[in-house]
Amino acid sequence: MSGSRMYVARTKDDVRRLGGSFMKSPEARRAAADIGMTRFGYYFRGRGGVLGPVGPEVTAAVFGFFPVEFVRRHCRAAAQAPEITDRYAESCRAWGRRCLAGFSSAARLAELLEAVADRVDVPGLPLFAGWRDVDRPADAPARVAQLAHVLREHRGGLHLSAVLATGMTPLEATLTRDNGIKRAEFLGWQRPYPLVDGELRSRRAAAEELTDRMAAPAYGSLSTDDADELSRLLRAASALAMARHRPATPQTAGSPA
């Protein structure tokens, strides 16, 4: 395994936690409730707002892992406005300020994350490109959370391409995750589900390996010392944030926020 791929494999779970946990946080839940939106309406319109004024079919195509009718239903109930994306970004920042408060290396971590995010090519990654272009906050804890979200979008876009390249459907990829059936239900997929067999699990492993390989060049511009430091700081920040993170009350996929 190349050095860059090693760093990707080592840090991907921490990037996912730091960049995505705010989506299920009290901050996001309150923001959705304040403007009368369901959790998923806020998610689709907020996260997808960087795409511009597009229809739910476009949103579903770019997000990839949701059935289009599910996206259509939640988008119909949610107004489309730039202010929603601003609120969504602020939910991310507020989560970072709460969960990373007092993290002494936040400024350095933000600097390293920025070095990676700002040097990455963007072909085929519209959500990554859109979120990278969003104004960043000055305070380090919020900046770390937003940059982690940017890099989460980088990996997420590559992973969708890898899933399709290995011959899986998004539903099959979902089912091969831990608690795959529950996750498929949460994301709005309707039964009956395809059988998860050894071949499908092998394709899932291949998709993960391909995602790591495609993500690796993003970290290639870092020196060995900087890459080691980034890995260490991501691990520390993730551990702190997860100790403070409080998920919003669980709900079914179709229930209101």
PDB file of C-alpha atoms in Angstrom:
ATOM      1  CA  MET A   1       0.000   0.000   0.000  1.00  0.00           C
ATOM      2  CA  SER A   2       1.371   3.429  -0.965  1.00  0.00           C
ATOM      3  CA  GLY A   3       1.984   6.034   1.715  1.00  0.00           C
ATOM      4  CA  SER A   4      -0.935   8.209   0.618  1.00  0.00           C
ATOM      5  CA  ARG A   5      -3.334   5.253   0.551  1.00  0.00           C
ATOM      6  CA  MET A   6      -2.149   4.294   4.016  1.00  0.00           C
ATOM      7  CA  TYR A   7      -3.099   7.760   5.318  1.00  0.00           C
ATOM      8  CA  VAL A   8      -6.487   7.549   3.609  1.00  0.00           C
ATOM      9  CA  ALA A   9      -7.210   4.160   5.171  1.00  0.00           C
ATOM     10  CA  ARG A  10      -6.020   5.400   8.548  1.00  0.00           C
ATOM     11  CA  THR A  11      -8.038   8.623   8.597  1.00  0.00           C
ATOM     12  CA  LYS A  12     -11.231   7.908   6.649  1.00  0.00           C
ATOM     13  CA  ASP A  13     -13.333   6.956   9.678  1.00  0.00           C
ATOM     14  CA  ASP A  14     -12.223  10.072  11.568  1.00  0.00           C
ATOM     15  CA  VAL A  15     -13.037  12.288   8.563  1.00  0.00           C
ATOM     16  CA  ARG A  16     -16.445  10.629   8.314  1.00  0.00           C
ATOM     17  CA  ARG A  17     -17.199  11.232  12.007  1.00  0.00           C
ATOM     18  CA  LEU A  18     -15.904  14.804  12.124  1.00  0.00           C
ATOM     19  CA  GLY A  19     -17.481  15.724   8.812  1.00  0.00           C
ATOM     20  CA  GLY A  20     -20.830  13.987   9.121  1.00  0.00           C
ATOM     21  CA  SER A  21     -21.906  13.654  12.743  1.00  0.00           C
ATOM     22  CA  PHE A  22     -23.405  17.143  12.768  1.00  0.00           C
ATOM     23  CA  MET A  23     -26.068  15.879  10.349  1.00  0.00           C
ATOM     24  CA  LYS A  24     -27.638  13.877  13.193  1.00  0.00           C
ATOM     25  CA  SER A  25     -26.941  16.415  15.917  1.00  0.00           C
ATOM     26  CA  PRO A  26     -29.220  18.507  18.139  1.00  0.00           C
ATOM     27  CA  GLU A  27     -27.905  21.547  16.257  1.00  0.00           C
ATOM     28  CA  ALA A  28     -29.230  20.247  12.938  1.00  0.00           C
ATOM     29  CA  ARG A  29     -32.475  19.028  14.473  1.00  0.00           C
ATOM     30  CA  ARG A  30     -33.189  22.415  16.037  1.00  0.00           C
ATOM     31  CA  ALA A  31     -32.340  24.261  12.827  1.00  0.00           C
ATOM     32  CA  ALA A  32     -34.730  22.067  10.837  1.00  0.00           C
ATOM     33  CA  ALA A  33     -37.502  22.514  13.398  1.00  0.00           C
ATOM     34  CA  ASP A  34     -36.999  26.291  13.487  1.00  0.00           C
ATOM     35  CA  ILE A  35     -37.887  26.550   9.810  1.00  0.00           C
ATOM     36  CA  GLY A  36     -40.551  23.843   9.839  1.00  0.00           C
ATOM     37  CA  MET A  37     -38.660  21.241   7.824  1.00  0.00           C
ATOM     38  CA  THR A  38     -38.303  17.502   8.233  1.00  0.00           C
ATOM     39  CA  ARG A  39     -34.846  16.239   9.021  1.00  0.00           C
ATOM     40  CA  PHE A  40     -34.472  14.838   5.524  1.00  0.00           C
ATOM     41  CA  GLY A  41     -35.919  17.933   3.872  1.00  0.00           C
ATOM     42  CA  TYR A  42     -33.305  20.005   5.688  1.00  0.00           C
ATOM     43  CA  TYR A  43     -30.627  17.482   4.740  1.00  0.00           C
ATOM     44  CA  PHE A  44     -31.458  17.385   1.031  1.00  0.00           C
ATOM     45  CA  ARG A  45     -32.017  21.123   0.654  1.00  0.00           C
ATOM     46  CA  GLY A  46     -29.175  22.104   2.982  1.00  0.00           C
ATOM     47  CA  ARG A  47     -26.453  19.741   1.861  1.00  0.00           C
ATOM     48  CA  GLY A  48     -27.591  19.880  -1.761  1.00  0.00           C
ATOM     49  CA  GLY A  49     -28.071  23.628  -1.869  1.00  0.00           C
ATOM     50  CA  VAL A  50     -24.526  24.110  -3.181  1.00  0.00           C
ATOM     51  CA  LEU A  51     -25.752  22.511  -6.437  1.00  0.00           C
ATOM     52  CA  GLY A  52     -27.978  25.514  -7.094  1.00  0.00           C
ATOM     53  CA  PRO A  53     -31.735  25.501  -7.872  1.00  0.00           C
ATOM     54  CA  VAL A  54     -32.011  21.920  -9.103  1.00  0.00           C
ATOM     55  CA  GLY A  55     -34.905  19.478  -8.966  1.00  0.00           C
ATOM     56  CA  PRO A  56     -35.090  16.452  -6.666  1.00  0.00           C
ATOM     57  CA  GLU A  57     -34.132  14.117  -9.511  1.00  0.00           C
ATOM     58  CA  VAL A  58     -30.794  15.922  -9.833  1.00  0.00           C
ATOM     59  CA  THR A  59     -30.332  15.877  -6.068  1.00  0.00           C
ATOM     60  CA  ALA A  60     -30.997  12.119  -5.988  1.00  0.00           C
ATOM     61  CA  ALA A  61     -28.560  11.532  -8.846  1.00  0.00           C
ATOM     62  CA  VAL A  62     -25.757  13.419  -7.114  1.00  0.00           C
ATOM     63  CA  PHE A  63     -26.380  12.047  -3.611  1.00  0.00           C
ATOM     64  CA  GLY A  64     -26.642   8.563  -5.091  1.00  0.00           C
ATOM     65  CA  PHE A  65     -27.646   6.445  -2.113  1.00  0.00           C
ATOM     66  CA  PHE A  66     -31.323   7.440  -1.833  1.00  0.00           C
ATOM     67  CA  PRO A  67     -34.260   6.334  -4.006  1.00  0.00           C
ATOM     68  CA  VAL A  68     -35.469   9.201  -6.128  1.00  0.00           C
ATOM     69  CA  GLU A  69     -39.066   9.037  -4.875  1.00  0.00           C
ATOM     70  CA  PHE A  70     -37.869   9.418  -1.285  1.00  0.00           C
ATOM     71  CA  VAL A  71     -35.841  12.492  -2.241  1.00  0.00           C
ATOM     72  CA  ARG A  72     -38.759  13.854  -4.260  1.00  0.00           C
ATOM     73  CA  ARG A  73     -41.162  13.477  -1.344  1.00  0.00           C
ATOM     74  CA  HIS A  74     -38.949  15.326   1.131  1.00  0.00           C
ATOM     75  CA  CYS A  75     -37.911  18.021  -1.332  1.00  0.00           C
ATOM     76  CA  ARG A  76     -41.550  18.742  -2.211  1.00  0.00           C
ATOM     77  CA  ALA A  77     -42.170  19.593   1.431  1.00  0.00           C
ATOM     78  CA  ALA A  78     -39.105  21.854   1.681  1.00  0.00           C
ATOM     79  CA  ALA A  79     -38.628  25.246   0.086  1.00  0.00           C
ATOM     80  CA  GLN A  80     -35.430  25.736  -1.881  1.00  0.00           C
ATOM     81  CA  ALA A  81     -33.472  28.820  -0.860  1.00  0.00           C
ATOM     82  CA  PRO A  82     -29.804  29.776  -0.386  1.00  0.00           C
ATOM     83  CA  GLU A  83     -30.578  30.566   3.242  1.00  0.00           C
ATOM     84  CA  ILE A  84     -31.158  26.876   3.946  1.00  0.00           C
ATOM     85  CA  THR A  85     -27.627  25.992   2.864  1.00  0.00           C
ATOM     86  CA  ASP A  86     -26.330  28.847   5.024  1.00  0.00           C
ATOM     87  CA  ARG A  87     -28.238  27.403   7.966  1.00  0.00           C
ATOM     88  CA  TYR A  88     -26.938  23.935   7.194  1.00  0.00           C
ATOM     89  CA  ALA A  89     -23.357  25.189   7.163  1.00  0.00           C
ATOM     90  CA  GLU A  90     -23.991  26.953  10.443  1.00  0.00           C
ATOM     91  CA  SER A  91     -25.324  23.709  11.953  1.00  0.00           C
ATOM     92  CA  CYS A  92     -21.980  22.139  11.062  1.00  0.00           C
ATOM     93  CA  ARG A  93     -20.054  25.033  12.585  1.00  0.00           C
ATOM     94  CA  ALA A  94     -22.148  25.080  15.754  1.00  0.00           C
ATOM     95  CA  TRP A  95     -21.556  21.348  16.218  1.00  0.00           C
ATOM     96  CA  GLY A  96     -17.811  21.950  15.829  1.00  0.00           C
ATOM     97  CA  ARG A  97     -17.832  24.768  18.348  1.00  0.00           C
ATOM     98  CA  ARG A  98     -19.557  22.558  20.911  1.00  0.00           C
ATOM     99  CA  CYS A  99     -17.756  19.284  20.286  1.00  0.00           C
ATOM    100  CA  LEU A 100     -14.257  20.667  19.680  1.00  0.00           C
ATOM    101  CA  ALA A 101     -14.263  23.478  22.240  1.00  0.00           C
ATOM    102  CA  GLY A 102     -10.901  23.612  23.999  1.00  0.00           C
ATOM    103  CA  PHE A 103      -9.132  21.378  21.471  1.00  0.00           C
ATOM    104  CA  SER A 104      -5.741  23.056  21.562  1.00  0.00           C
ATOM    105  CA  SER A 105      -4.610  21.844  18.139  1.00  0.00           C
ATOM    106  CA  ALA A 106      -7.755  22.906  16.264  1.00  0.00           C
ATOM    107  CA  ALA A 107      -6.012  25.715  14.365  1.00  0.00           C
ATOM    108  CA  ARG A 108      -3.235  23.407  13.178  1.00  0.00           C
ATOM    109  CA  LEU A 109      -5.718  20.691  12.216  1.00  0.00           C
ATOM    110  CA  ALA A 110      -7.723  23.225  10.211  1.00  0.00           C
ATOM    111  CA  GLU A 111      -4.536  24.315   8.441  1.00  0.00           C
ATOM    112  CA  LEU A 112      -3.698  20.729   7.445  1.00  0.00           C
ATOM    113  CA  LEU A 113      -7.248  19.927   6.339  1.00  0.00           C
ATOM    114  CA  GLU A 114      -7.274  23.081   4.262  1.00  0.00           C
ATOM    115  CA  ALA A 115      -3.995  22.126   2.616  1.00  0.00           C
ATOM    116  CA  VAL A 116      -5.561  18.854   1.477  1.00  0.00           C
ATOM    117  CA  ALA A 117      -8.963  20.224   0.456  1.00  0.00           C
ATOM    118  CA  ASP A 118      -7.669  23.189  -1.510  1.00  0.00           C
ATOM    119  CA  ARG A 119      -5.266  21.159  -3.650  1.00  0.00           C
ATOM    120  CA  VAL A 120      -7.671  18.465  -4.788  1.00  0.00           C
ATOM    121  CA  ASP A 121      -8.972  18.236  -8.335  1.00  0.00           C
ATOM    122  CA  VAL A 122     -12.764  18.298  -8.564  1.00  0.00           C
ATOM    123  CA  PRO A 123     -13.903  16.542 -11.796  1.00  0.00           C
ATOM    124  CA  GLY A 124     -17.050  14.512 -11.114  1.00  0.00           C
ATOM    125  CA  LEU A 125     -17.386  15.746  -7.524  1.00  0.00           C
ATOM    126  CA  PRO A 126     -20.051  18.488  -7.530  1.00  0.00           C
ATOM    127  CA  LEU A 127     -20.881  18.332  -3.805  1.00  0.00           C
ATOM    128  CA  PHE A 128     -17.213  18.505  -2.877  1.00  0.00           C
ATOM    129  CA  ALA A 129     -16.618  21.395  -5.252  1.00  0.00           C
ATOM    130  CA  GLY A 130     -19.699  23.229  -3.975  1.00  0.00           C
ATOM    131  CA  TRP A 131     -18.886  22.818  -0.302  1.00  0.00           C
ATOM    132  CA  ARG A 132     -15.247  23.720  -0.809  1.00  0.00           C
ATOM    133  CA  ASP A 133     -16.479  27.044  -2.185  1.00  0.00           C
ATOM    134  CA  VAL A 134     -18.587  27.876   0.892  1.00  0.00           C
ATOM    135  CA  ASP A 135     -17.167  30.653   3.071  1.00  0.00           C
ATOM    136  CA  ARG A 136     -15.236  29.275   6.032  1.00  0.00           C
ATOM    137  CA  PRO A 137     -15.528  30.525   9.596  1.00  0.00           C
ATOM    138  CA  ALA A 138     -12.592  32.201  11.322  1.00  0.00           C
ATOM    139  CA  ASP A 139     -12.751  30.225  14.569  1.00  0.00           C
ATOM    140  CA  ALA A 140     -10.758  26.988  14.497  1.00  0.00           C
ATOM    141  CA  PRO A 141     -13.267  24.457  15.961  1.00  0.00           C
ATOM    142  CA  ALA A 142     -15.959  25.485  13.470  1.00  0.00           C
ATOM    143  CA  ARG A 143     -13.411  25.603  10.656  1.00  0.00           C
ATOM    144  CA  VAL A 144     -12.264  22.042  11.416  1.00  0.00           C
ATOM    145  CA  ALA A 145     -15.844  20.754  11.315  1.00  0.00           C
ATOM    146  CA  GLN A 146     -16.597  22.462   8.006  1.00  0.00           C
ATOM    147  CA  LEU A 147     -13.346  21.343   6.358  1.00  0.00           C
ATOM    148  CA  ALA A 148     -13.916  17.786   7.568  1.00  0.00           C
ATOM    149  CA  HIS A 149     -17.333  17.973   5.930  1.00  0.00           C
ATOM    150  CA  VAL A 150     -15.675  19.145   2.710  1.00  0.00           C
ATOM    151  CA  LEU A 151     -13.315  16.163   2.736  1.00  0.00           C
ATOM    152  CA  ARG A 152     -16.185  13.852   3.608  1.00  0.00           C
ATOM    153  CA  GLU A 153     -17.892  15.058   0.424  1.00  0.00           C
ATOM    154  CA  HIS A 154     -14.670  14.332  -1.456  1.00  0.00           C
ATOM    155  CA  ARG A 155     -14.612  10.709  -0.336  1.00  0.00           C
ATOM    156  CA  GLY A 156     -18.376  10.349  -0.668  1.00  0.00           C
ATOM    157  CA  GLY A 157     -18.353  11.402  -4.308  1.00  0.00           C
ATOM    158  CA  LEU A 158     -15.476   9.075  -5.087  1.00  0.00           C
ATOM    159  CA  HIS A 159     -17.182   6.222  -3.254  1.00  0.00           C
ATOM    160  CA  LEU A 160     -20.342   6.541  -5.332  1.00  0.00           C
ATOM    161  CA  SER A 161     -18.201   6.275  -8.476  1.00  0.00           C
ATOM    162  CA  ALA A 162     -16.364   3.263  -7.033  1.00  0.00           C
ATOM    163  CA  VAL A 163     -19.603   1.496  -6.122  1.00  0.00           C
ATOM    164  CA  LEU A 164     -20.929   1.883  -9.658  1.00  0.00           C
ATOM    165  CA  ALA A 165     -17.579   0.905 -11.190  1.00  0.00           C
ATOM    166  CA  THR A 166     -17.551  -2.382  -9.288  1.00  0.00           C
ATOM    167  CA  GLY A 167     -21.007  -3.300 -10.585  1.00  0.00           C
ATOM    168  CA  MET A 168     -23.063  -2.651  -7.477  1.00  0.00           C
ATOM    169  CA  THR A 169     -26.194  -0.593  -7.154  1.00  0.00           C
ATOM    170  CA  PRO A 170     -26.370   2.001  -4.367  1.00  0.00           C
ATOM    171  CA  LEU A 171     -28.935  -0.190  -2.587  1.00  0.00           C
ATOM    172  CA  GLU A 172     -26.619  -3.207  -2.727  1.00  0.00           C
ATOM    173  CA  ALA A 173     -23.766  -1.109  -1.372  1.00  0.00           C
ATOM    174  CA  THR A 174     -26.000   0.035   1.485  1.00  0.00           C
ATOM    175  CA  LEU A 175     -27.068  -3.509   2.344  1.00  0.00           C
ATOM    176  CA  THR A 176     -23.454  -4.694   2.592  1.00  0.00           C
ATOM    177  CA  ARG A 177     -22.682  -2.151   5.327  1.00  0.00           C
ATOM    178  CA  ASP A 178     -23.004  -2.949   9.030  1.00  0.00           C
ATOM    179  CA  ASN A 179     -26.716  -2.971   9.931  1.00  0.00           C
ATOM    180  CA  GLY A 180     -27.386  -2.750   6.216  1.00  0.00           C
ATOM    181  CA  ILE A 181     -31.087  -3.595   6.316  1.00  0.00           C
ATOM    182  CA  LYS A 182     -31.840  -0.995   8.979  1.00  0.00           C
ATOM    183  CA  ARG A 183     -29.829   1.560   7.072  1.00  0.00           C
ATOM    184  CA  ALA A 184     -31.626   0.780   3.817  1.00  0.00           C
ATOM    185  CA  GLU A 185     -34.964   1.274   5.564  1.00  0.00           C
ATOM    186  CA  PHE A 186     -33.777   4.545   7.091  1.00  0.00           C
ATOM    187  CA  LEU A 187     -32.677   5.825   3.682  1.00  0.00           C
ATOM    188  CA  GLY A 188     -36.102   5.113   2.212  1.00  0.00           C
ATOM    189  CA  TRP A 189     -35.478   1.950   0.181  1.00  0.00           C
ATOM    190  CA  GLN A 190     -38.502  -0.331  -0.106  1.00  0.00           C
ATOM    191  CA  ARG A 191     -38.470  -4.096   0.275  1.00  0.00           C
ATOM    192  CA  PRO A 192     -37.919  -6.693  -1.063  1.00  0.00           C
ATOM    193  CA  TYR A 193     -34.132  -6.332  -0.890  1.00  0.00           C
ATOM    194  CA  PRO A 194     -31.599  -8.284  -2.952  1.00  0.00           C
ATOM    195  CA  LEU A 195     -29.743 -11.112  -1.264  1.00  0.00           C
ATOM    196  CA  VAL A 196     -26.354 -10.171   0.175  1.00  0.00           C
ATOM    197  CA  ASP A 197     -24.001 -12.998  -0.761  1.00  0.00           C
ATOM    198  CA  GLY A 198     -20.265 -13.544  -0.920  1.00  0.00           C
ATOM    199  CA  GLU A 199     -19.930 -12.023  -4.374  1.00  0.00           C
ATOM    200  CA  LEU A 200     -21.680  -8.848  -3.285  1.00  0.00           C
ATOM    201  CA  ARG A 201     -19.460  -8.570  -0.212  1.00  0.00           C
ATOM    202  CA  SER A 202     -16.393  -9.003  -2.414  1.00  0.00           C
ATOM    203  CA  ARG A 203     -17.589  -6.188  -4.634  1.00  0.00           C
ATOM    204  CA  ARG A 204     -18.118  -4.041  -1.549  1.00  0.00           C
ATOM    205  CA  ALA A 205     -14.531  -4.670  -0.451  1.00  0.00           C
ATOM    206  CA  ALA A 206     -13.334  -3.841  -3.962  1.00  0.00           C
ATOM    207  CA  ALA A 207     -15.302  -0.579  -3.908  1.00  0.00           C
ATOM    208  CA  GLU A 208     -13.717   0.408  -0.585  1.00  0.00           C
ATOM    209  CA  GLU A 209     -10.239  -0.342  -1.922  1.00  0.00           C
ATOM    210  CA  LEU A 210     -10.927   1.620  -5.112  1.00  0.00           C
ATOM    211  CA  THR A 211     -12.248   4.567  -3.102  1.00  0.00           C
ATOM    212  CA  ASP A 212      -9.065   4.602  -1.011  1.00  0.00           C
ATOM    213  CA  ARG A 213      -6.967   4.479  -4.174  1.00  0.00           C
ATOM    214  CA  MET A 214      -8.844   7.365  -5.796  1.00  0.00           C
ATOM    215  CA  ALA A 215      -8.752   9.469  -2.625  1.00  0.00           C
ATOM    216  CA  ALA A 216      -5.024   8.967  -2.036  1.00  0.00           C
ATOM    217  CA  PRO A 217      -3.699  11.703  -4.392  1.00  0.00           C
ATOM    218  CA  ALA A 218      -5.389  14.338  -2.222  1.00  0.00           C
ATOM    219  CA  TYR A 219      -2.908  13.540   0.543  1.00  0.00           C
ATOM    220  CA  GLY A 220       0.102  13.217  -1.748  1.00  0.00           C
ATOM    221  CA  SER A 221       0.991  16.899  -1.474  1.00  0.00           C
ATOM    222  CA  LEU A 222       1.653  16.586   2.274  1.00  0.00           C
ATOM    223  CA  SER A 223       5.088  15.819   3.619  1.00  0.00           C
ATOM    224  CA  THR A 224       5.429  12.627   5.636  1.00  0.00           C
ATOM    225  CA  ASP A 225       5.621  14.661   8.843  1.00  0.00           C
ATOM    226  CA  ASP A 226       2.515  16.679   7.973  1.00  0.00           C
ATOM    227  CA  ALA A 227       0.580  13.558   6.973  1.00  0.00           C
ATOM    228  CA  ASP A 228       1.517  11.872  10.247  1.00  0.00           C
ATOM    229  CA  GLU A 229       0.476  14.972  12.162  1.00  0.00           C
ATOM    230  CA  LEU A 230      -2.826  15.165  10.296  1.00  0.00           C
ATOM    231  CA  SER A 231      -3.560  11.527  11.102  1.00  0.00           C
ATOM    232  CA  ARG A 232      -2.746  12.048  14.780  1.00  0.00           C
ATOM    233  CA  LEU A 233      -4.788  15.238  15.118  1.00  0.00           C
ATOM    234  CA  LEU A 234      -7.775  13.784  13.286  1.00  0.00           C
ATOM    235  CA  ARG A 235      -7.770  10.833  15.656  1.00  0.00           C
ATOM    236  CA  ALA A 236      -7.599  13.094  18.717  1.00  0.00           C
ATOM    237  CA  ALA A 237     -10.263  15.495  17.443  1.00  0.00           C
ATOM    238  CA  SER A 238     -12.583  12.653  16.491  1.00  0.00           C
ATOM    239  CA  ALA A 239     -12.247  11.028  19.905  1.00  0.00           C
ATOM    240  CA  LEU A 240     -13.020  14.317  21.661  1.00  0.00           C
ATOM    241  CA  ALA A 241     -15.942  15.154  19.402  1.00  0.00           C
ATOM    242  CA  MET A 242     -17.519  11.715  19.702  1.00  0.00           C
ATOM    243  CA  ALA A 243     -17.301  11.906  23.488  1.00  0.00           C
ATOM    244  CA  ARG A 244     -19.331  15.125  23.325  1.00  0.00           C
ATOM    245  CA  HIS A 245     -21.602  14.324  20.380  1.00  0.00           C
ATOM    246  CA  ARG A 246     -25.253  13.736  21.208  1.00  0.00           C
ATOM    247  CA  PRO A 247     -27.220  12.253  18.305  1.00  0.00           C
ATOM    248  CA  ALA A 248     -30.684  13.627  17.734  1.00  0.00           C
ATOM    249  CA  THR A 249     -33.496  11.351  18.881  1.00  0.00           C
ATOM    250  CA  PRO A 250     -33.752   8.435  16.449  1.00  0.00           C
ATOM    251  CA  GLN A 251     -36.713   8.552  14.092  1.00  0.00           C
ATOM    252  CA  THR A 252     -37.989   6.634  11.129  1.00  0.00           C
ATOM    253  CA  ALA A 253     -37.036   7.794   7.666  1.00  0.00           C
ATOM    254  CA  GLY A 254     -40.367   9.411   6.965  1.00  0.00           C
ATOM    255  CA  SER A 255     -41.071  10.977  10.342  1.00  0.00           C
ATOM    256  CA  PRO A 256     -40.750  14.714  10.930  1.00  0.00           C
ATOM    257  CA  ALA A 257     -37.624  16.221  12.453  1.00  0.00           C
TER     258      ALA A 257
END
